[in-house]
Amino acid sequence: VARVVLERGTEMTRADTCTLYAFDDATRVLELVGERGVSAEIVERIRYIRSAEENPIYATTMTARAMYAETLEEYASIVPSIANMPPSVRRAQAFFAAPLVAEGRSVGLLGMGFYRPHQFPPDARELIAAFSRQCAEAMLGALRLDRERTARAGLATTLRSIGDAVIATDSRGAITMMN
């Protein structure tokens, strides 16, 4: 899912950089799960976003509203630690950060950066909102599938290690598992 979001997102928006975060409900941290075109020096600084005090972009996950910076000055007012890096570090001058919200909860964050100032007219913002909703649904589905695979693997290990014979069947009586 991350690979498709990164590829399709940068193509659709014609962005120069893209970041995708997953939101961990337990730790309340955004963790970078994929990036495209981001300088290594920046990746190390943005791998985790822990709070709105650390990075105001985090607030989008609480407000469910995208954040836009159309100029380097706007960018610097939001995240000065990145915007004011030395010129030798290639970085965006404009960006948007869109929360990924599915089923009423934040599941991640999508960020796109542009190496030049960039305007986001209303129709572009609507497209970003629609794409973000689709990304959120895809990420939620992928997270659920991953959790199910993990649970099934644990259950299979437990069943195989039981000393007594265990046979599991489906609703038609067909054997689905046995140790």
Coordinates of C-alpha atoms in Angstrom, one line a residue:
V1 CA 0.0 0.0 0.0
A2 CA 2.8 2.4 0.9
R3 CA 4.6 1.9 -2.4
V4 CA 1.4 2.6 -4.4
V5 CA 0.5 5.7 -2.3
L6 CA 4.0 7.1 -2.8
E7 CA 4.1 6.4 -6.6
R8 CA 0.5 7.4 -7.4
G9 CA 0.5 10.4 -5.0
T10 CA 3.6 12.0 -6.5
E11 CA 2.4 11.4 -10.0
M12 CA -1.0 12.8 -9.4
T13 CA 0.2 15.9 -7.5
R14 CA 3.4 16.3 -9.5
A15 CA 5.2 16.6 -6.2
D16 CA 8.9 16.3 -5.8
T17 CA 8.8 14.5 -2.5
C18 CA 6.4 12.3 -0.7
T19 CA 6.2 11.0 2.9
L20 CA 3.7 8.5 4.3
Y21 CA 3.2 7.9 8.0
A22 CA 1.3 5.3 10.0
F23 CA -0.3 6.4 13.3
D24 CA 0.4 4.1 16.2
D25 CA -2.6 4.2 18.5
A26 CA -0.7 2.8 21.5
T27 CA 2.3 5.2 21.4
R28 CA 0.4 8.1 19.7
V29 CA 3.4 8.5 17.3
L30 CA 3.5 8.9 13.6
E31 CA 6.1 6.6 12.1
L32 CA 7.5 7.1 8.6
V33 CA 6.6 4.0 6.6
G34 CA 7.6 5.2 3.2
E35 CA 9.2 8.2 1.4
R36 CA 10.1 9.2 -2.1
G37 CA 12.6 11.9 -3.1
V38 CA 13.4 13.0 0.5
S39 CA 17.0 13.8 1.4
A40 CA 18.7 11.4 3.7
E41 CA 19.4 14.2 6.2
I42 CA 15.8 15.1 6.4
V43 CA 14.6 11.5 6.6
E44 CA 16.6 11.0 9.8
R45 CA 14.9 14.1 11.3
I46 CA 11.3 13.1 10.3
R47 CA 11.3 9.4 10.9
Y48 CA 9.0 9.8 13.9
I49 CA 6.6 12.7 14.7
R50 CA 5.7 12.5 18.4
S51 CA 3.7 15.6 19.2
A52 CA 2.3 18.9 17.9
E53 CA 4.9 20.7 20.1
E54 CA 7.7 18.8 18.3
N55 CA 6.1 19.3 14.8
P56 CA 2.9 21.2 14.2
I57 CA 2.1 18.9 11.3
Y58 CA 1.1 16.3 14.0
A59 CA -1.9 18.4 14.8
T60 CA -3.5 17.5 11.5
T61 CA -4.1 14.0 12.9
M62 CA -6.2 15.5 15.7
T63 CA -8.1 18.1 13.6
A64 CA -8.5 15.9 10.6
R65 CA -7.7 19.0 8.4
A66 CA -4.9 19.2 5.9
M67 CA -2.2 21.8 6.3
Y68 CA -0.7 23.8 3.4
A69 CA 2.4 25.9 3.0
E70 CA 2.6 27.5 -0.4
T71 CA 5.9 29.4 0.1
L72 CA 9.2 28.8 1.9
E73 CA 8.2 31.5 4.4
E74 CA 5.0 29.6 5.3
Y75 CA 7.0 26.4 5.5
A76 CA 9.5 28.0 7.9
S77 CA 6.7 29.3 10.1
I78 CA 5.4 25.7 10.5
V79 CA 8.6 23.6 10.6
P80 CA 11.7 25.9 10.9
S81 CA 14.0 23.0 11.7
I82 CA 13.5 21.6 8.2
A83 CA 12.9 24.7 6.2
N84 CA 16.0 26.4 7.5
M85 CA 18.4 23.6 6.9
P86 CA 21.6 24.5 4.9
P87 CA 21.1 25.1 1.1
S88 CA 23.2 22.0 0.5
V89 CA 20.3 19.9 1.8
R90 CA 17.7 19.7 -1.0
R91 CA 14.3 20.3 0.6
A92 CA 10.8 21.4 -0.4
Q93 CA 9.8 25.1 -0.4
A94 CA 6.1 24.3 -0.3
F95 CA 4.1 21.3 1.0
F96 CA 0.8 19.9 2.1
A97 CA 0.2 17.4 4.9
A98 CA -3.0 15.6 4.8
P99 CA -4.3 13.4 7.7
L100 CA -5.4 9.9 6.7
V101 CA -8.7 9.4 8.5
A102 CA -10.8 6.2 8.2
E103 CA -13.8 5.2 10.2
G104 CA -13.5 8.4 12.3
R105 CA -9.9 7.9 13.4
S106 CA -6.5 8.9 12.2
V107 CA -4.5 6.0 10.6
G108 CA -1.7 8.1 9.2
L109 CA -0.4 11.2 7.4
L110 CA 0.4 11.9 3.8
G111 CA 2.9 14.7 3.0
M112 CA 3.9 16.0 -0.4
G113 CA 6.7 18.5 -1.0
F114 CA 7.5 20.8 -3.9
Y115 CA 11.0 22.3 -4.7
R116 CA 9.4 25.6 -5.8
P117 CA 6.6 27.6 -4.3
H118 CA 3.3 26.0 -5.1
Q119 CA -0.3 27.1 -4.9
F120 CA -3.1 24.8 -3.9
P121 CA -6.3 26.1 -5.4
P122 CA -9.7 24.8 -4.2
D123 CA -10.0 22.1 -6.8
A124 CA -6.5 20.8 -6.0
R125 CA -7.4 20.7 -2.3
E126 CA -10.5 18.7 -3.1
L127 CA -8.5 16.2 -5.0
I128 CA -6.0 15.9 -2.2
A129 CA -8.8 15.3 0.3
A130 CA -10.3 12.6 -1.9
F131 CA -7.0 10.9 -2.5
S132 CA -6.3 11.1 1.3
R133 CA -9.6 9.4 2.1
Q134 CA -8.7 6.6 -0.4
C135 CA -5.2 6.2 1.1
A136 CA -6.7 6.0 4.6
E137 CA -9.1 3.2 3.6
A138 CA -6.3 1.3 1.9
M139 CA -3.9 1.7 4.9
L140 CA -6.6 0.6 7.4
G141 CA -7.3 -2.5 5.3
A142 CA -3.6 -3.3 5.1
L143 CA -3.2 -2.8 8.9
R144 CA -6.1 -5.1 9.5
L145 CA -4.7 -7.7 7.2
D146 CA -1.3 -7.5 8.9
R147 CA -2.9 -7.9 12.3
E148 CA -4.9 -10.9 11.1
R149 CA -1.8 -12.6 9.6
T150 CA 0.0 -12.1 12.9
A151 CA -2.8 -13.5 14.9
R152 CA -3.2 -16.5 12.6
A153 CA 0.5 -17.3 12.8
G154 CA 0.4 -17.2 16.6
L155 CA -2.7 -19.4 16.7
A156 CA -1.1 -21.9 14.2
T157 CA 2.0 -22.1 16.3
T158 CA 0.0 -22.7 19.5
L159 CA -2.2 -25.4 17.9
R160 CA 0.8 -27.2 16.4
S161 CA 2.6 -27.3 19.8
I162 CA -0.4 -28.9 21.7
G163 CA 0.4 -32.5 22.5
D164 CA -3.2 -33.7 22.0
A165 CA -4.7 -34.1 18.6
V166 CA -6.6 -31.0 17.5
I167 CA -8.7 -30.7 14.4
A168 CA -10.3 -27.5 13.3
T169 CA -13.1 -27.4 10.7
D170 CA -15.1 -24.8 8.9
S171 CA -18.9 -24.5 9.0
R172 CA -19.3 -27.2 6.4
G173 CA -17.2 -29.7 8.4
A174 CA -14.1 -29.5 6.1
I175 CA -10.8 -29.7 7.9
T176 CA -9.0 -26.4 7.9
M177 CA -6.2 -27.2 10.4
M178 CA -4.9 -30.1 12.3
N179 CA -1.7 -30.7 14.3

